[in-house]
mmCIF file of C-alpha atoms in Angstrom:
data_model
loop_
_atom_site.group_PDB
_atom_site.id
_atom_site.type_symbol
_atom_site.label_atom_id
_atom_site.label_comp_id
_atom_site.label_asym_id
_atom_site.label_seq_id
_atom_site.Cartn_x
_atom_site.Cartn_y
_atom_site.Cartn_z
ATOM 1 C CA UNK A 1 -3.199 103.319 103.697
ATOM 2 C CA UNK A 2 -5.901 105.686 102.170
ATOM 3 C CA UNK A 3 -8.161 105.008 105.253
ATOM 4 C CA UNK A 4 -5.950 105.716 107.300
ATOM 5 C CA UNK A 5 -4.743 108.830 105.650
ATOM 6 C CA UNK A 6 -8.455 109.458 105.069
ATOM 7 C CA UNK A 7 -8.632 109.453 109.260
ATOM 8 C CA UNK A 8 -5.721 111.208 110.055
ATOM 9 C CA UNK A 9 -7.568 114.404 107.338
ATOM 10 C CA UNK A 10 -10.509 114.035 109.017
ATOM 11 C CA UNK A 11 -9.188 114.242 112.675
ATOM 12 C CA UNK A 12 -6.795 116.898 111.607
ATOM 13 C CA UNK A 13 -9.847 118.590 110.029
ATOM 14 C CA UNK A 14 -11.949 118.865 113.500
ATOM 15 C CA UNK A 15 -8.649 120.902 114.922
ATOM 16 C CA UNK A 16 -8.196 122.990 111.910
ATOM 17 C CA UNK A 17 -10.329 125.988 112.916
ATOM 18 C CA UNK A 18 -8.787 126.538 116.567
ATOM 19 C CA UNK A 19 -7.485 130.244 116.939
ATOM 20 C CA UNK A 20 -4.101 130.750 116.212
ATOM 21 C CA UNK A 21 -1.165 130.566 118.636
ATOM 22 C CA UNK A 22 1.506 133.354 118.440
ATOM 23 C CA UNK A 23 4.330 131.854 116.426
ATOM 24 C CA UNK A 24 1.640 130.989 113.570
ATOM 25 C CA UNK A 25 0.368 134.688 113.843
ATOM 26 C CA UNK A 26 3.521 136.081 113.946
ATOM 27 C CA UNK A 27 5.467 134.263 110.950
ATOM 28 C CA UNK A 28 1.879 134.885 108.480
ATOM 29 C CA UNK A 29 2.005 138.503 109.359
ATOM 30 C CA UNK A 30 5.542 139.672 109.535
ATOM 31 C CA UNK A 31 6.468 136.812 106.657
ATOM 32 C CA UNK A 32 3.841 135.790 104.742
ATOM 33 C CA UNK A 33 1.676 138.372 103.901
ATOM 34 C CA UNK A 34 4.192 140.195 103.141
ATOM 35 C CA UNK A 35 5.840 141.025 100.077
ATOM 36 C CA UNK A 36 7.827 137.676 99.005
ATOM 37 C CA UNK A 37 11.067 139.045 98.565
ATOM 38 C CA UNK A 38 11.059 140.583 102.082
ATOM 39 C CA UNK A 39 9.302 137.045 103.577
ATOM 40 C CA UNK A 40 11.765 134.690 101.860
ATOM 41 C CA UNK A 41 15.058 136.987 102.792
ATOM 42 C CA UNK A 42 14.168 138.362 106.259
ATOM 43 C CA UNK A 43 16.108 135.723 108.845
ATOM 44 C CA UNK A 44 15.929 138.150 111.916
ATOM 45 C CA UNK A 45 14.357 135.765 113.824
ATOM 46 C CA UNK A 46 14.159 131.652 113.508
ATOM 47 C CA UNK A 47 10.354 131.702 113.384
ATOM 48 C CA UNK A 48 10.259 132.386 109.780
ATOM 49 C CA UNK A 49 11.013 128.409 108.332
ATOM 50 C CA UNK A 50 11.178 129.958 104.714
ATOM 51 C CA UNK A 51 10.017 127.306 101.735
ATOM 52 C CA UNK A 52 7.018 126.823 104.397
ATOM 53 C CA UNK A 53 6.430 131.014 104.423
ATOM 54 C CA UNK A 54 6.664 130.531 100.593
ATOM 55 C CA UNK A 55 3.979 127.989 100.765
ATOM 56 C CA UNK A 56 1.863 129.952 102.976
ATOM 57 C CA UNK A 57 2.365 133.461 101.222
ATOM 58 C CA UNK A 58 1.398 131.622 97.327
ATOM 59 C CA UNK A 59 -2.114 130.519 99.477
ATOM 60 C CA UNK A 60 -2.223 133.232 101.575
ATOM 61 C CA UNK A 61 -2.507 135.170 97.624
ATOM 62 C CA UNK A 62 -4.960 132.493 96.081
ATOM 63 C CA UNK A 63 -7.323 132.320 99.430
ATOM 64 C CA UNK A 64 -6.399 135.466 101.087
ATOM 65 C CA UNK A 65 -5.777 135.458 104.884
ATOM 66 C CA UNK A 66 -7.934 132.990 106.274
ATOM 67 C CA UNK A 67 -6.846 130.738 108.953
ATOM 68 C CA UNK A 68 -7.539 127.388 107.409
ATOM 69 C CA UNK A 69 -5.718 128.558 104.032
ATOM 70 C CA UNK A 70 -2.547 129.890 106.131
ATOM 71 C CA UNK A 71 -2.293 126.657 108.026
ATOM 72 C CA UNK A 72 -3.089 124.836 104.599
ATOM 73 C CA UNK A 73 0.544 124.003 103.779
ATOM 74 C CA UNK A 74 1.000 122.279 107.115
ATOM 75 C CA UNK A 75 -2.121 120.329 106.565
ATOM 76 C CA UNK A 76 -1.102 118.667 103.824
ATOM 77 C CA UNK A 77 2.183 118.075 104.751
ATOM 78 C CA UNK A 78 0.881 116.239 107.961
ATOM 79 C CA UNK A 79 -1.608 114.391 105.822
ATOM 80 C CA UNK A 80 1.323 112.893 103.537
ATOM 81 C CA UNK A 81 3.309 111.958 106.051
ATOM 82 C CA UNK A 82 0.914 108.772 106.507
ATOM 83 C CA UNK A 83 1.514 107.364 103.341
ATOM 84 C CA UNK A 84 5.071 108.822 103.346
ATOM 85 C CA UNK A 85 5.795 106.670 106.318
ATOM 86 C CA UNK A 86 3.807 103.920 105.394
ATOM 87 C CA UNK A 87 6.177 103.525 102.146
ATOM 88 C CA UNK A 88 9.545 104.019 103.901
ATOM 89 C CA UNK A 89 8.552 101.649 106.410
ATOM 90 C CA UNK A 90 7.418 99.435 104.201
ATOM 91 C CA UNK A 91 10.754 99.576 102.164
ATOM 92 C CA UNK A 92 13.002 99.132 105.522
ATOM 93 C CA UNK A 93 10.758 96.978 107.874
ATOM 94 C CA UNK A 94 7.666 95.144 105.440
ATOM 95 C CA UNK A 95 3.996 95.589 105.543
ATOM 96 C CA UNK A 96 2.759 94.853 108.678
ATOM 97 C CA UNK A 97 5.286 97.840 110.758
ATOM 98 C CA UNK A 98 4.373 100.287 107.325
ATOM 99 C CA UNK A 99 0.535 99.890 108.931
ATOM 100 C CA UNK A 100 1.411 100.434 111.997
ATOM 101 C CA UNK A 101 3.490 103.182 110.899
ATOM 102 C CA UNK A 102 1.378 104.678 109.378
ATOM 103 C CA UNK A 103 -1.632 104.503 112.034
ATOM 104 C CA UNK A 104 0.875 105.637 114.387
ATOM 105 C CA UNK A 105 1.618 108.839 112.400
ATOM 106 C CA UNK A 106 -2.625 109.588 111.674
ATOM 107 C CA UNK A 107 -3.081 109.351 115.521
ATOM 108 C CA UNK A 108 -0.035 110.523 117.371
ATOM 109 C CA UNK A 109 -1.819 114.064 119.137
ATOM 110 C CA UNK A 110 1.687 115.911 118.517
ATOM 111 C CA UNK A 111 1.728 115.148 114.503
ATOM 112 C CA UNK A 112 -1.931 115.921 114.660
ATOM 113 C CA UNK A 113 -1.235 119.635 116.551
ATOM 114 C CA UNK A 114 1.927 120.302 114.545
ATOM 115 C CA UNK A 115 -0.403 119.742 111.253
ATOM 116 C CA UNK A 116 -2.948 121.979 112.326
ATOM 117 C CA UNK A 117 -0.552 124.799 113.165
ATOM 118 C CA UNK A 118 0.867 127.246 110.214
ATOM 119 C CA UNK A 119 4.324 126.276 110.922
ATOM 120 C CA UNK A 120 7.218 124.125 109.053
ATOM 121 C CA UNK A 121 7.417 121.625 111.011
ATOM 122 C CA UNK A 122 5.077 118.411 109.731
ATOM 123 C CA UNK A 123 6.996 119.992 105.656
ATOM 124 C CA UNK A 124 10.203 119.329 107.448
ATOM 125 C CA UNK A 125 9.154 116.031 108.467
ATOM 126 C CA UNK A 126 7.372 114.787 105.072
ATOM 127 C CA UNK A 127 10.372 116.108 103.330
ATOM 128 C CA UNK A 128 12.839 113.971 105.575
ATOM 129 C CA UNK A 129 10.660 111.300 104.598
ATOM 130 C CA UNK A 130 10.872 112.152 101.183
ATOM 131 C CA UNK A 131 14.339 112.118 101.146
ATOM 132 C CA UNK A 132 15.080 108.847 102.942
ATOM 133 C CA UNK A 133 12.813 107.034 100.602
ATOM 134 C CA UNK A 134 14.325 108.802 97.565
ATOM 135 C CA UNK A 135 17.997 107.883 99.282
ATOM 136 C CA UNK A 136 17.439 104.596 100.051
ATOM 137 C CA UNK A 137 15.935 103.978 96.038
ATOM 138 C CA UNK A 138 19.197 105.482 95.105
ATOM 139 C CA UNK A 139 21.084 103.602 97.014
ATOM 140 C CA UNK A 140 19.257 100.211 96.353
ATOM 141 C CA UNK A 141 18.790 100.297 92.556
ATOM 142 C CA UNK A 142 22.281 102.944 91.968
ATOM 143 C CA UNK A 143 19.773 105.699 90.320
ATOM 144 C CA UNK A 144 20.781 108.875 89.859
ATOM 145 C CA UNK A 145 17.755 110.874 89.633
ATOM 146 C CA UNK A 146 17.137 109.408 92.617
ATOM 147 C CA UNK A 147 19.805 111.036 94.221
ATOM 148 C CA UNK A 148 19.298 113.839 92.944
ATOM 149 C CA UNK A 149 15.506 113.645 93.936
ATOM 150 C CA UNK A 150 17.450 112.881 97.906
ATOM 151 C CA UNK A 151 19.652 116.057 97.355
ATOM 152 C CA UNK A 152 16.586 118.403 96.311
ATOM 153 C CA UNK A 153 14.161 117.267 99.464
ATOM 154 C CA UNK A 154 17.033 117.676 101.771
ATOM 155 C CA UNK A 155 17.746 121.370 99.892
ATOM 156 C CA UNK A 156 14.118 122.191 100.665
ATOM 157 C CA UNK A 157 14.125 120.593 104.123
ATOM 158 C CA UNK A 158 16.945 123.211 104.966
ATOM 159 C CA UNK A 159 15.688 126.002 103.332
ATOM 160 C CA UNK A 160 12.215 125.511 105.596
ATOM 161 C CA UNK A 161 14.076 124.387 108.705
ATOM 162 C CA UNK A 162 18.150 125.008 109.341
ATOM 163 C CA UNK A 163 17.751 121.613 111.926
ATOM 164 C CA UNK A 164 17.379 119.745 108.452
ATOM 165 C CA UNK A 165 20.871 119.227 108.631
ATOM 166 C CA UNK A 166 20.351 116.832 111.316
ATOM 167 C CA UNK A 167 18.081 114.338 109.006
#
């Protein structure tokens, strides 16, 4: 699994620098580089997928507004999902579907374009994944921080992405 998460940062790397689309542009400017309690409370339009703007904005401070550091968030989120869905495949389905799982995830081009682009998208994702592992913990071994663990990724989910109710 670190090889392959090791590829899927490295491919994900060669697309980082590509100019920026419009939504990416427009959520860092009118969200994240601004003030956070105007980012984080300013709905007027569902291209601002707020924990991810709150993301962006605290590296957007540290690295200032670079492209790579506003897309940063998504990045990493993309990256995790390989061993995220390596481990919940592995828990539901055994080793052999967790590697392809997680191969799957490092090459598919639209999880590779989504985790180059400064969106919420691939956070929404590795936090579904995040809470299905934590939920299915719970519900194997009846622990309750794991449930609460479940409750908090799917709070976060939501709060980047309103379609996290659907996960």
């Amino acid at each position: 699994v670190t090889v392959v998460s090791l590829f899927a940062l490295l491919i994900r790397l060669v697309l980082l620098h590509q100019p920026m689309g419009h939504d990416e542009s427009y959520t860092s400017v009118i969200f994240a580089f601004e003030p956070l309690y105007k980012g984080l409370s300013d709905y007027h339009f569902p291209n601002n997928h707020d924990f991810h703007t709150l993301l962006v904005h605290i590296v957007y401070r540290i690295f200032g507004p670079q492209e790579w550091a506003v897309r940063l968030p998504a990045l990493i989120s993309g990256v995790l999902l390989v061993p995220g869905g390596y481990v919940l495949a592995k828990s539901w389905y055994g080793n052999k579907v967790a590697i392809v799982t997680a191969v799957l995830i490092a090459t598919f081009p639209e999880l590779i374009q989504y985790s180059v682009n400064a969106r919420g998208y691939t956070l929404m994702a590795f936090l579904t994944i995040l809470l299905l592992i934590s939920a299915n913990y719970a519900r194997l071994h009846k622990n309750s921080a794991a449930w609460f663990l479940a409750g908090l990724f799917g709070a976060f989910g939501f709060y980047t992405l309103p379609i996290m109710a659907y996960p």
